[in-house]
Amino acid sequence: MKKLINSVDAVVTDTLRGIAAAHPSLRVDVENKVIYRADAPHQGKVGLVSGGGSGHEPLHGGFVGYGMLDAACPGEVFTSPVPDQMIEASKGVDGGAGVLHIVKNYTGDVLNFEMAAELCADEGIEVASVLVNDDVAVQDSLYTAGRRGTGATLFVEKIAGALAETGAPLAEVARVAKEVNERSRSFGVALTAGTVPAAGRPTFELPDTEIELGIGIHGEPGRTRTSHREAREIARLALDAIDDDVALSGDTLVLLNGMGGTPLMELYIVYAEVAAYLEEKGARAVRSLVGNYVTSLDMQGFSVSVCRLTDELTRLWDAPVETPGLRWGR
């Protein structure tokens, strides 16, 4: 294993130290492992908190800032953060209008955020939660009951974050966050496995001639393995899975996401095929992102996420945002 680390035991804390040094717009509590907007809390504004295991950067800490999250809680690599982190984050962003927890559907995340929400309520903080479960690949996996939460997490954080900036009440921010999740679907493909530093070896074995369809962001098994083939065919397999679940039509927001180790050149090759597929279906990618946003360490592959837009969702997506991982309009 070759990694740019100091020690396997300090990966997360050293990452947090680097984030603090690189981004003065953030306030990083290294001891409690919470990343805040430097100007949080905002009185009268709903606070947005999310989190999950490290190794998916820029998710979630890279999306803390104006127009997105108010705080993020990073766990150890591929391990849920603990309730104490979530409680600290919620306290730190509560401006009196309540706090929205954005939770990817993984068992540890769900249980820990539920416990944190109950304890926050005991301290007088109103908390609403939205569960992200956009992955159509499998119904249950190693870490979930039901569908996994993947690329649509970014859509939820951005659109709900934009609405929260307007001063909308907690119930309305939660409603829109749930709508974004309901209108979004994702599917991932792996060419190689990622390597967890503490393990020192790939999370699974994948022969050079094969790819994994429906891979999870922790390396969980997908639907099937098949022979490697042209980017056009792989993109169609991923989009067929999404289209089979909900018909692709109308104006869409598309995330063509790298898994951490895929060259941007290859992602654009895949995106061209995604755009062509949508056109065949009578849909249009009117908004798009291409790059590494919801990664799996150094895994090679991609995921594609599609959200069927409404006028309101498009307006909120276009609203200004300023975070380390996403910024426009300011």
PDB file of N, CA and C in Angstrom, residues 35 103 128 154 173 175 188 227 251 263 289:
ATOM      1  N   ILE A  35     -16.922  19.777  11.423  1.00  0.00           N
ATOM      2  CA  ILE A  35     -16.566  20.886  10.531  1.00  0.00           C
ATOM      3  C   ILE A  35     -17.762  21.825  10.462  1.00  0.00           C
ATOM      4  N   VAL A 103     -29.353  12.321   6.238  1.00  0.00           N
ATOM      5  CA  VAL A 103     -28.788  11.033   6.625  1.00  0.00           C
ATOM      6  C   VAL A 103     -28.784  10.076   5.438  1.00  0.00           C
ATOM      7  N   ALA A 128     -35.470  17.816  12.494  1.00  0.00           N
ATOM      8  CA  ALA A 128     -36.141  17.005  11.473  1.00  0.00           C
ATOM      9  C   ALA A 128     -35.066  16.237  10.718  1.00  0.00           C
ATOM     10  N   LEU A 154     -25.642  14.845  -2.411  1.00  0.00           N
ATOM     11  CA  LEU A 154     -25.181  16.168  -2.841  1.00  0.00           C
ATOM     12  C   LEU A 154     -26.358  17.021  -3.301  1.00  0.00           C
ATOM     13  N   VAL A 173     -38.089  23.208   4.595  1.00  0.00           N
ATOM     14  CA  VAL A 173     -36.768  22.738   4.166  1.00  0.00           C
ATOM     15  C   VAL A 173     -36.750  21.209   4.139  1.00  0.00           C
ATOM     16  N   ARG A 175     -39.358  19.248   3.729  1.00  0.00           N
ATOM     17  CA  ARG A 175     -40.228  18.797   2.638  1.00  0.00           C
ATOM     18  C   ARG A 175     -39.484  18.790   1.315  1.00  0.00           C
ATOM     19  N   GLY A 188     -23.936   2.882  -9.492  1.00  0.00           N
ATOM     20  CA  GLY A 188     -22.481   2.961  -9.524  1.00  0.00           C
ATOM     21  C   GLY A 188     -21.838   1.768 -10.210  1.00  0.00           C
ATOM     22  N   SER A 227     -18.064  -8.597 -17.905  1.00  0.00           N
ATOM     23  CA  SER A 227     -16.803  -8.303 -18.592  1.00  0.00           C
ATOM     24  C   SER A 227     -16.668  -6.806 -18.843  1.00  0.00           C
ATOM     25  N   ASP A 251     -36.744  17.701 -17.861  1.00  0.00           N
ATOM     26  CA  ASP A 251     -35.491  18.349 -17.486  1.00  0.00           C
ATOM     27  C   ASP A 251     -34.880  17.616 -16.298  1.00  0.00           C
ATOM     28  N   PRO A 263      -9.652   9.123 -13.932  1.00  0.00           N
ATOM     29  CA  PRO A 263      -9.259  10.379 -14.571  1.00  0.00           C
ATOM     30  C   PRO A 263     -10.473  11.160 -15.072  1.00  0.00           C
ATOM     31  N   LEU A 289     -23.006  18.102 -13.277  1.00  0.00           N
ATOM     32  CA  LEU A 289     -21.703  18.142 -12.608  1.00  0.00           C
ATOM     33  C   LEU A 289     -20.927  16.916 -13.052  1.00  0.00           C
TER      34      LEU A 289
END
